[in-house]
Amino acid sequence: MSDKEPQPFGTGDPYDFLGIDTLLDDEERMLRDTVRQFVRDRILPEIADWFDQGYFPVDLAKEMGALGLLGMHLKGYGCAGTNAVSYGLACLELEAGDSGARSFVSVQGSLAMFPIWKFGSEEQKQEWLPRMATGEVIGCFGLTEPDSGSDPASMRTRARRDGSDWILNGTKMWITNGSVADVAIIWARTDPDDNDGGSYAGFIVPTDTKGFTANDIPKKLSLRASITSELVLDDVRLPDSLRLPGVNSMRGPLSCLNEARYGILWGAAGAARSCYEAALDYSKERVQFERPIASFQLTQRKLVEMMVRVNKSILLALHLGRRKDRGQLTSAQVSFGKMDNVREALWVAREARSVLGANGITLEYPVIRHMNNLESVYTYEGTNEVHTLVLGQAITGLNAFR
Amino acid sequence: MNIVVCVKQIPDPAEPGSLDPGTKTLKRATKLILDESDSYGVEMALQLADAAGGGEVTLVSMAPNNEVSGLRTALAMGAAKAILISDPALAGSDALGTAKVLAAAIKRVEGADLILTATESSDGYTGTVPEQLAELLDLPSVTFAKHIEVSDGVVKVQRQTEAGYDDVECPLPAVVSVTAGVVEPRYPSFKGIMAAKSKPVDQLTIADLGIDPSQVGWAGAGQEIVSVEQAPARESGEIFEDDGTGAEKIVAFLENLKVI
């Protein structure tokens, strides 16, 4: 079919209505198709069981590494070095599988590898990044604490100088991959006198260091196919060679979060797409009153609202991705994408659930799994509320939360 | 060890295909992808080259247009380079015409120790090109390989049969067709995908290969598609109501079919 031929009235591709595919280059499409196939082969057949059992198969890390998913947008040190749009497309496809798989990749690449890549010494990069890119070494990121979420600068974890070493004490909470990580990036407060005038420092903490423990958080009803832990640091002694030398302020962890949020705004669009497609397929098969329910006006409205939101979310993600590749993306624009795409995805998931009726509440279909996952995504990596206030500040010049 | 893999780019089987009423063949104006049945040969070649400690995997393909997207997939998996014979005169080529073109292209690859093909393409299904190729290249042919090893200039093949497999050995160079069970194809890695675009794809016409247009395409085809018919609608099956003799009736039915 030629692109130039006008489409007959009332037709369109339900799976790519706006023809967003044509905005990607061949390389981006091949990469996207590869991740989609990987998700189809390795995640979708088992995800319902993993979610049901509260299990994430850590062995997937090496397969993801072989593909090039881990730290894929970083240059050098065994990383693939793709553009930002490709990283986004991979996040979209992974999260169309499950937010847990995308979270794993976000944490490994953007939260654990990125700070080493950006703020680490050459020796630290050589030591850690190649093994993290293959999935041999799994990382996690410790910033949030039980009493310090949206206001991370209020953290209580402290790093105290002791001769040439540092002693870390504190507790980190809601840490993805915590108990399976080989290495944790831990952010802590410091005395400016010990830290070139800085009040915060990041440390590369091997998780077998004495005084480090990780406890899984049980009874989650969201992101069940993902490991979430509490990290306890009890007099953890580290040499200064494990401190990230390139940063001594909150700019460090916040720049990591900005990277991860960029992936999330793509991922949410993937979860939304999966819900919309499930509702579309179901509504054409499900017959009531002797007609497919897709033929009812109320259902059509739901399907169209979902389709429009999915297409807008992907367009927004792609626009922000192109800006990132040109070096023009601001953190407030990332807030725009994270805030809007996640809330739209949640809206789509709930609408899709209603189309599927009772079937929508089982793990036979992806919808309620995405819906539950998105409740976490709505809050983590900057809550919807904080991103809203970041945008409010950006357009008024007035800070509403400090 | 240098290995040539013959690959075909076909319309995506996931998209609904249609026939051109004029030529009575599949419409190929859509985007073409790597035939999945060729991905096994590509993977096998990459593994054999690895096991031999080096060597190049070269793809050979032909297409009436200059489509390369399927070749890029195989290059992203790890093949080193590709030769694409692309010529409007190739439209309508039959299996022998295809084999002539592929053979002429393979002769240009220096030091090819092994030529791998699929057993048949997923769109044409003639299943005869591998043997024709071997004849034209004057090489031994081993078909339906489910396992391949190479050592000391000899290829050892487990050849799939209905009952099991035959162990076959033959000297290199040789033409071997592989089944879908021979190896599990890898996903193209991101590094591979990014490297693929700078790998050489040598685009040739039949004139470059010294082939006369009368030998290929519609002009050279030894076959003609006379007509294309709808597949007959499947007849409805026989329904037995179980009145206590259902089992006997089923047994009698199956005996009649000579399946028990």
XYZ file of C-alpha atoms in Angstrom:
662
model
C 0.000 0.000 0.000
C 1.479 3.332 -1.000
C 1.570 6.128 1.573
C 0.482 8.505 -1.143
C -2.814 6.833 -1.892
C -5.581 8.573 0.027
C -7.217 6.242 2.531
C -10.912 5.587 1.946
C -13.261 7.472 4.281
C -13.592 5.917 7.706
C -10.487 3.706 7.668
C -7.336 3.847 9.727
C -4.730 1.663 11.376
C -6.055 0.872 14.865
C -2.549 -0.005 16.018
C -0.755 3.099 14.692
C -3.469 5.556 13.863
C -1.285 8.611 13.347
C 1.394 6.715 11.437
C 3.989 7.415 14.134
C 6.038 4.555 12.665
C 6.964 6.829 9.774
C 8.610 9.238 12.234
C 11.190 6.601 13.192
C 14.248 5.664 11.174
C 15.068 2.092 10.094
C 17.478 1.551 12.966
C 14.956 2.739 15.563
C 12.275 0.501 14.082
C 14.535 -2.561 14.038
C 15.526 -1.966 17.633
C 11.890 -1.449 18.635
C 10.849 -4.626 16.803
C 13.637 -6.581 18.496
C 12.524 -5.521 21.986
C 8.895 -6.210 21.076
C 9.852 -9.725 19.982
C 11.901 -10.244 23.147
C 8.908 -9.214 25.258
C 6.621 -11.481 23.250
C 8.994 -14.462 23.619
C 10.386 -14.028 27.115
C 7.979 -11.940 29.192
C 4.386 -12.258 27.998
C 4.106 -16.061 28.220
C 4.939 -16.028 31.952
C 4.197 -12.566 33.261
C 0.785 -13.438 34.696
C 2.371 -16.170 36.828
C 5.266 -13.961 37.879
C 2.839 -11.242 38.902
C 0.605 -13.733 40.694
C 3.539 -15.221 42.594
C 5.256 -11.911 43.272
C 8.371 -12.969 41.397
C 10.891 -11.384 39.072
C 13.214 -13.773 37.202
C 16.643 -12.270 37.843
C 18.117 -14.500 35.131
C 16.455 -12.230 32.588
C 19.166 -9.670 33.398
C 21.776 -11.511 31.352
C 19.407 -11.906 28.411
C 18.618 -8.212 28.596
C 22.338 -7.524 28.758
C 23.043 -9.641 25.666
C 20.426 -7.669 23.800
C 22.018 -4.402 24.898
C 19.140 -3.120 27.037
C 21.199 -2.321 30.135
C 22.662 1.185 30.029
C 21.752 1.214 26.349
C 21.840 4.996 25.965
C 25.277 5.359 27.571
C 28.404 5.596 25.424
C 31.421 3.337 25.932
C 32.243 0.790 28.657
C 30.385 -2.004 26.882
C 27.153 -0.028 26.565
C 25.284 0.069 23.263
C 25.264 3.873 22.972
C 21.909 4.279 21.246
C 20.082 7.574 20.921
C 17.497 8.681 23.461
C 14.557 7.838 21.182
C 15.733 4.230 20.925
C 16.040 4.029 24.708
C 12.488 5.364 24.950
C 11.155 2.880 22.406
C 12.747 0.037 24.364
C 11.084 1.285 27.566
C 7.740 1.490 25.762
C 7.968 -2.087 24.514
C 9.178 -3.433 27.860
C 6.376 -1.751 29.770
C 3.823 -2.940 27.214
C 4.969 -6.280 28.666
C 5.079 -5.233 32.312
C 6.143 -2.217 34.340
C 8.340 -4.553 36.381
C 10.550 -5.382 33.402
C 10.811 -1.716 32.444
C 11.547 -0.766 36.052
C 14.414 -3.261 36.127
C 15.955 -1.710 33.028
C 15.337 1.858 34.245
C 17.003 1.186 37.574
C 19.967 -0.666 36.125
C 20.633 1.791 33.297
C 19.446 5.184 34.447
C 19.764 4.981 38.235
C 22.686 2.630 38.881
C 24.875 2.822 35.759
C 24.191 6.454 34.869
C 25.634 7.971 38.100
C 28.790 5.883 37.733
C 29.026 6.878 34.066
C 28.355 10.559 34.815
C 30.002 11.145 38.198
C 32.371 8.181 38.601
C 36.149 8.096 38.231
C 37.684 6.375 35.226
C 38.656 3.431 37.453
C 35.097 3.137 38.788
C 33.659 3.174 35.263
C 36.076 0.514 34.054
C 35.408 -1.640 37.063
C 31.623 -1.561 37.136
C 30.005 -0.485 33.875
C 31.012 -3.323 31.515
C 29.772 -5.973 33.961
C 26.573 -4.035 34.600
C 25.958 -3.716 30.846
C 26.038 -7.508 30.461
C 23.752 -8.056 33.451
C 26.464 -9.931 35.342
C 26.330 -7.250 38.053
C 22.930 -5.913 39.116
C 22.602 -2.449 40.591
C 20.093 -0.530 42.658
C 19.681 3.092 43.697
C 19.159 4.238 47.263
C 17.783 7.733 47.649
C 14.253 7.492 49.092
C 13.912 6.846 52.832
C 11.005 5.885 55.077
C 10.556 9.545 56.057
C 12.007 11.197 52.961
C 10.167 10.797 49.644
C 9.257 13.862 47.609
C 11.697 15.891 49.717
C 14.860 13.818 49.275
C 17.116 16.611 50.556
C 15.682 15.880 54.009
C 17.334 12.431 54.018
C 18.698 11.106 57.306
C 21.317 8.706 55.946
C 24.729 10.091 56.836
C 28.253 9.457 55.673
C 30.909 10.362 58.244
C 34.618 10.626 57.518
C 36.851 8.298 59.474
C 40.439 8.805 58.394
C 40.587 7.824 54.739
C 37.317 5.860 55.008
C 33.646 6.758 55.205
C 31.111 5.289 57.634
C 27.497 5.140 56.363
C 24.405 4.851 58.569
C 20.739 5.044 57.583
C 17.794 3.315 55.965
C 16.611 3.464 52.356
C 13.095 2.459 51.327
C 11.185 1.337 48.204
C 14.386 0.276 46.459
C 13.787 -1.629 43.217
C 16.165 -4.622 42.847
C 17.457 -4.019 46.390
C 17.800 -7.613 47.573
C 19.162 -8.968 44.270
C 21.620 -6.133 43.665
C 25.355 -6.740 43.744
C 25.992 -3.051 44.085
C 23.937 -0.160 45.466
C 24.349 3.527 44.668
C 23.687 5.109 48.050
C 23.149 8.827 48.571
C 23.993 10.271 51.960
C 24.389 13.574 53.765
C 27.919 14.681 54.558
C 29.629 17.314 56.629
C 30.729 19.989 54.118
C 34.137 20.109 55.814
C 34.734 16.484 54.810
C 33.360 16.806 51.265
C 34.824 19.846 49.457
C 31.999 21.980 50.846
C 29.241 19.645 49.633
C 26.396 18.390 51.792
C 25.639 15.149 49.904
C 27.662 12.319 48.412
C 26.999 9.212 46.346
C 28.689 5.903 47.119
C 29.133 2.688 45.189
C 28.331 0.123 47.877
C 29.002 -3.550 47.135
C 26.058 -5.261 48.788
C 28.276 -7.828 50.498
C 29.915 -5.056 52.548
C 29.630 -5.655 56.303
C 26.718 -3.755 57.820
C 24.630 -3.703 54.614
C 21.334 -5.623 54.625
C 18.369 -5.674 52.243
C 14.867 -6.795 53.276
C 12.152 -7.313 50.694
C 8.899 -5.422 51.090
C 6.122 -8.036 51.111
C 2.402 -7.857 50.390
C 2.621 -5.405 47.495
C -0.409 -5.296 45.196
C 1.445 -3.358 42.500
C 4.688 -4.045 40.599
C 4.448 -7.594 41.838
C 6.801 -8.855 39.103
C 9.525 -6.609 40.498
C 11.625 -6.755 43.636
C 11.233 -3.873 46.096
C 13.362 -3.702 49.220
C 14.412 -1.771 52.259
C 18.164 -1.209 52.611
C 19.720 -0.884 56.039
C 23.215 0.591 56.426
C 24.638 -0.056 59.853
C 28.172 1.346 60.190
C 29.023 0.434 56.603
C 32.711 1.266 56.153
C 33.848 2.225 52.649
C 37.140 3.488 51.259
C 37.042 6.905 49.598
C 37.650 5.141 46.259
C 33.991 4.038 46.389
C 32.680 7.619 46.601
C 31.540 9.156 43.308
C 34.049 12.005 42.917
C 32.079 14.008 40.353
C 29.243 15.239 42.547
C 28.683 16.531 46.073
C 25.152 17.967 45.938
C 21.554 16.903 45.313
C 22.179 17.640 41.637
C 23.660 14.130 41.509
C 20.642 12.007 42.408
C 18.213 14.414 40.761
C 19.964 14.153 37.401
C 19.715 10.361 37.634
C 15.995 10.611 38.313
C 15.607 12.879 35.319
C 17.122 10.133 33.135
C 14.857 7.483 34.585
C 11.734 9.650 34.336
C 12.461 10.130 30.680
C 12.231 6.343 30.234
C 9.081 6.179 32.347
C 7.185 8.673 30.215
C 7.736 6.303 27.292
C 7.025 3.209 29.337
C 3.650 4.483 30.522
C 2.606 4.873 26.897
C 3.476 1.192 26.401
C 1.298 0.075 29.311
C -1.518 2.222 27.927
C -1.088 0.725 24.468
C -1.292 -2.792 25.859
C -4.547 -1.966 27.711
C -6.094 -0.265 24.698
C -5.225 -3.146 22.370
C -6.575 -5.685 24.849
C -9.865 -3.740 25.050
C -10.058 -3.333 21.276
C -9.477 -7.016 20.568
C -11.846 -8.108 23.327
C -14.653 -5.779 22.276
C -14.630 -7.118 18.728
C -14.886 -10.722 19.939
C -17.278 -10.306 22.852
C -20.874 -10.678 21.728
C -23.829 -9.396 23.757
C -27.349 -8.766 22.477
C -26.185 -10.695 19.392
C -23.618 -8.051 18.393
C -19.965 -7.519 19.227
C -19.821 -4.976 22.046
C -17.456 -2.908 19.855
C -20.535 -2.004 17.824
C -22.156 -0.170 20.720
C -21.742 3.584 20.811
C -20.661 3.669 24.457
C -17.908 1.112 23.791
C -16.769 2.905 20.652
C -16.420 6.104 22.605
C -14.270 4.319 25.186
C -12.110 2.761 22.476
C -11.640 6.059 20.672
C -10.777 7.949 23.866
C -8.201 5.280 24.640
C -6.781 5.274 21.121
C -6.463 9.064 21.068
C -4.713 9.127 24.448
C -2.297 6.353 23.456
C -1.366 8.121 20.221
C -0.929 11.483 21.956
C 1.231 9.931 24.658
C 3.542 8.317 22.123
C 3.758 11.519 20.083
C 4.629 13.467 23.225
C 7.258 10.902 24.191
C 8.768 11.002 20.714
C 8.843 14.794 20.703
C 10.620 14.860 24.057
C 12.989 12.135 22.839
C 13.961 14.126 19.753
C 14.577 17.151 21.992
C 16.751 15.022 24.264
C 18.766 13.803 21.286
C 19.296 17.435 20.266
C 20.327 18.361 23.809
C 17.262 20.601 24.219
C 15.207 18.669 26.772
C 14.606 20.477 30.073
C 13.775 18.736 33.328
C 10.448 20.608 33.437
C 9.610 19.099 30.029
C 10.391 15.667 31.458
C 7.953 16.512 34.275
C 5.328 17.368 31.634
C 5.788 13.966 30.021
C 5.951 11.947 33.228
C 2.938 13.683 34.750
C 0.718 13.516 31.717
C 1.640 10.154 30.200
C 1.324 8.259 33.484
C -2.048 9.749 34.405
C -3.332 9.098 30.878
C -2.076 5.523 31.031
C -3.921 5.011 34.296
C -7.061 6.488 32.735
C -6.725 4.154 29.752
C -6.148 1.137 32.008
C -9.300 1.852 34.017
C -11.359 2.462 30.893
C -10.042 -0.738 29.316
C -10.944 -2.660 32.457
C -14.550 -1.559 32.101
C -14.637 -2.744 28.483
C -13.448 -6.183 29.547
C -16.108 -6.455 32.223
C -15.436 -9.188 34.762
C -12.711 -10.634 32.548
C -10.867 -7.388 33.113
C -10.090 -8.247 36.726
C -8.201 -11.479 35.994
C -4.595 -12.036 35.019
C -5.822 -13.749 31.848
C -5.738 -10.253 30.382
C -3.014 -7.663 30.938
C -5.304 -4.825 31.945
C -5.629 -5.017 35.724
C -1.955 -5.924 36.026
C -1.036 -2.712 34.196
C -3.626 -0.793 36.201
C -2.142 -1.930 39.500
C 1.416 -1.347 38.288
C 0.614 2.156 37.136
C -0.467 3.104 40.655
C 3.214 2.758 41.594
C 4.407 4.476 38.461
C 2.046 7.367 39.281
C 3.925 7.931 42.522
C 7.509 6.854 41.987
C 10.160 8.956 40.276
C 8.409 12.152 41.250
C 4.782 12.017 42.260
C 2.096 13.379 39.994
C 1.690 16.191 42.518
C 5.344 17.228 42.583
C 5.620 17.182 38.793
C 2.524 19.368 38.670
C 4.158 21.857 41.022
C 7.409 21.753 39.041
C 5.377 22.775 35.996
C 3.517 25.362 38.049
C 6.797 26.880 39.087
C 8.110 26.741 35.530
C 5.246 28.796 34.128
C 4.717 31.198 37.052
C 8.205 31.558 38.421
C 6.714 30.890 41.866
C 7.725 27.859 43.916
C 4.694 26.282 45.583
C 6.440 23.532 47.560
C 9.293 25.187 49.337
C 35.826 -20.345 7.771
C 33.889 -18.301 5.236
C 30.230 -19.102 4.893
C 27.638 -17.889 2.418
C 24.013 -17.842 3.520
C 21.290 -17.494 0.915
C 18.492 -15.384 2.355
C 15.187 -14.208 0.986
C 13.301 -11.055 1.810
C 9.569 -11.692 1.827
C 6.381 -9.748 2.572
C 5.682 -9.820 6.319
C 3.527 -12.951 6.884
C 1.827 -11.068 9.747
C 0.336 -8.619 7.234
C -2.520 -9.865 5.068
C -0.995 -10.690 1.671
C -2.724 -10.521 -1.663
C -2.168 -11.806 -5.171
C -1.553 -9.625 -8.194
C -4.268 -10.724 -10.649
C -2.018 -9.788 -13.584
C 1.001 -11.910 -12.670
C -0.903 -14.345 -10.414
C 1.901 -14.031 -7.873
C 2.156 -12.524 -4.406
C 2.214 -8.735 -4.341
C 5.656 -7.664 -3.188
C 5.305 -3.902 -3.254
C 5.094 -3.872 0.561
C 8.030 -3.673 2.908
C 9.971 -6.932 2.868
C 11.436 -8.663 5.899
C 13.955 -11.450 6.410
C 12.262 -14.806 5.873
C 12.210 -16.363 9.332
C 13.271 -19.707 7.893
C 16.515 -18.034 6.775
C 17.303 -16.764 10.263
C 18.283 -20.319 11.227
C 20.896 -20.496 8.473
C 22.271 -17.105 9.489
C 22.535 -18.192 13.137
C 24.120 -21.525 12.167
C 26.670 -19.748 9.990
C 27.567 -17.298 12.768
C 28.036 -20.157 15.235
C 30.129 -22.236 12.804
C 32.361 -19.253 11.989
C 32.760 -18.634 15.725
C 33.574 -22.275 16.404
C 36.148 -22.232 13.605
C 37.837 -19.275 15.268
C 36.916 -16.728 12.652
C 35.821 -16.117 9.107
C 33.150 -14.103 7.415
C 29.465 -14.742 6.927
C 28.258 -13.325 3.613
C 24.596 -13.006 2.706
C 23.400 -13.525 -0.854
C 19.906 -12.456 -1.825
C 17.954 -11.464 -4.877
C 14.998 -9.150 -5.275
C 13.244 -7.454 -8.165
C 13.525 -4.148 -6.281
C 16.418 -2.850 -4.198
C 14.901 -3.819 -0.834
C 17.524 -4.217 1.913
C 15.602 -4.104 5.214
C 15.568 -7.896 5.586
C 19.293 -8.018 4.870
C 19.897 -5.390 7.561
C 18.247 -7.706 10.075
C 20.677 -10.507 9.203
C 23.602 -8.051 9.201
C 22.459 -6.883 12.664
C 22.592 -10.496 13.831
C 26.275 -10.499 12.863
C 26.782 -11.270 9.165
C 29.696 -9.288 7.731
C 28.393 -8.245 4.348
C 25.710 -8.863 1.752
C 25.354 -9.203 -1.986
C 21.953 -8.197 -3.311
C 21.125 -8.942 -6.921
C 18.461 -6.428 -7.707
C 17.090 -6.112 -11.194
C 13.611 -5.497 -12.627
C 14.327 -8.356 -15.048
C 14.227 -10.777 -12.089
C 10.469 -10.371 -11.589
C 8.747 -13.690 -12.208
C 11.854 -15.846 -11.809
C 11.171 -19.502 -11.132
C 13.267 -21.696 -8.859
C 15.895 -22.542 -11.504
C 16.212 -18.908 -12.564
C 16.704 -17.990 -8.914
C 19.337 -20.677 -8.483
C 21.249 -19.453 -11.556
C 21.403 -15.925 -10.197
C 22.361 -16.991 -6.664
C 25.031 -19.371 -8.018
C 26.567 -16.630 -10.150
C 26.676 -14.324 -7.119
C 28.132 -17.008 -4.823
C 30.969 -17.564 -7.312
C 32.041 -13.971 -6.651
C 32.554 -14.675 -2.935
C 36.163 -15.683 -2.523
C 36.961 -18.746 -0.466
C 33.447 -19.799 0.440
C 33.802 -23.018 2.440
C 30.123 -23.657 3.010
C 26.849 -22.460 1.514
C 23.807 -22.589 3.771
C 20.185 -22.220 2.724
C 16.803 -22.815 4.279
C 14.933 -25.900 3.105
C 12.395 -23.656 1.374
C 11.142 -20.076 1.474
C 8.058 -19.160 3.467
C 6.361 -17.402 0.548
C 7.187 -19.506 -2.529
C 7.663 -22.997 -1.025
C 9.247 -24.565 -4.100
C 11.920 -26.216 -1.943
C 14.151 -26.951 -4.929
C 16.633 -24.064 -4.977
C 19.246 -25.667 -2.648
C 19.707 -28.729 -4.896
C 19.703 -26.645 -8.080
C 22.286 -24.374 -6.540
C 24.543 -27.313 -5.667
C 24.275 -28.651 -9.212
C 25.057 -25.271 -10.788
C 28.048 -24.789 -8.452
C 29.095 -28.417 -8.958
C 29.162 -28.992 -5.203
C 27.826 -31.765 -2.990
C 24.386 -31.111 -1.511
C 23.125 -32.164 1.916
C 19.528 -31.324 2.757
C 17.363 -30.985 5.891
C 20.210 -30.522 8.353
C 19.068 -30.543 11.981
C 22.628 -30.393 13.321
C 25.891 -29.297 11.686
C 29.514 -29.597 12.738
C 32.611 -28.820 10.738
C 36.081 -30.254 11.314
C 39.118 -30.845 9.111
C 37.422 -29.746 5.925
C 34.479 -32.085 6.447
C 30.913 -31.111 7.300
C 29.056 -33.567 9.512
C 25.308 -33.298 9.292
C 22.415 -34.918 11.079
C 19.906 -35.077 8.264
C 16.275 -35.013 9.405
C 14.201 -37.929 8.118
C 10.669 -39.019 8.825
C 11.852 -41.710 11.223
C 14.738 -39.841 12.871
C 17.958 -38.682 11.287
C 20.812 -39.864 9.084
C 24.436 -39.070 9.888
C 25.932 -37.645 6.703
C 29.480 -36.457 6.071
C 30.726 -34.640 3.049
C 33.824 -32.685 2.052
C 33.767 -28.900 1.905
C 32.833 -26.819 0.098
C 29.231 -27.978 0.045
C 25.669 -26.703 -0.043
C 23.651 -27.557 3.087
C 19.995 -26.721 3.666
C 18.985 -26.316 7.312
C 15.694 -26.935 9.066
C 14.125 -24.644 11.643
C 15.382 -26.947 14.381
C 19.090 -26.540 13.636
C 19.744 -23.690 16.119
C 17.813 -20.992 17.951
C 18.343 -17.673 16.151
C 19.649 -14.856 18.329
C 17.970 -11.484 18.675
C 19.932 -8.803 16.853
C 21.799 -6.934 19.586
C 21.564 -3.149 19.759
C 25.258 -2.889 18.923
C 24.631 -5.186 15.980
C 21.695 -3.086 14.828
C 23.781 0.067 14.959
C 26.719 -1.583 13.199
C 24.497 -3.048 10.472
C 23.889 0.206 8.667
C 27.580 0.643 7.900
C 28.138 -2.926 6.693
C 28.587 -3.261 2.934
C 25.649 -4.318 0.779
C 26.936 -4.882 -2.739
C 24.066 -4.255 -5.138
C 24.453 -5.998 -8.487
C 22.375 -6.290 -11.628
C 22.172 -9.447 -13.724
C 24.392 -7.700 -16.275
C 27.069 -7.419 -13.537
C 26.834 -11.191 -13.160
C 26.969 -11.766 -16.934
C 23.512 -13.288 -17.000
C 21.348 -12.823 -20.069
C 17.881 -11.369 -19.227
C 16.292 -14.157 -21.286
C 17.553 -16.684 -18.714
C 15.672 -15.223 -15.721
C 12.400 -13.575 -14.769
C 9.241 -14.222 -16.721
C 11.314 -14.641 -19.889
C 13.437 -17.473 -18.532
C 10.839 -19.204 -16.405
C 10.219 -22.810 -17.335
C 6.850 -22.658 -15.655
C 3.743 -20.603 -16.093
C 1.016 -19.884 -13.565
C -2.077 -20.665 -15.619
C -4.721 -19.809 -13.074
C -5.210 -19.134 -9.394
C -8.233 -20.563 -7.609
C -9.740 -20.129 -4.175
C -8.924 -23.038 -1.925
C -12.019 -25.253 -1.771
C -14.107 -24.632 1.316
C -13.499 -27.270 3.945
C -16.296 -29.846 4.010
C -18.127 -30.104 7.278
C -17.121 -33.120 9.340
C -19.217 -36.079 10.267
C -21.037 -35.797 13.574
C -21.819 -38.899 15.622
C -24.511 -38.617 18.261
C -23.543 -41.010 21.030
C -26.390 -43.466 21.414
C -24.133 -46.015 23.103
C -22.363 -46.997 19.868
C -20.353 -43.764 19.502
C -17.008 -45.382 20.276
C -17.556 -48.124 17.714
C -18.533 -45.609 15.072
C -15.414 -43.550 15.727
C -13.225 -46.642 15.547
C -14.872 -47.668 12.281
C -14.374 -44.149 10.918
C -10.680 -44.131 11.833
C -10.191 -47.637 10.427
C -11.727 -46.456 7.209
C -9.110 -43.701 7.080
C -6.466 -46.370 7.762
C -5.040 -44.350 10.644
C -5.556 -47.147 13.190
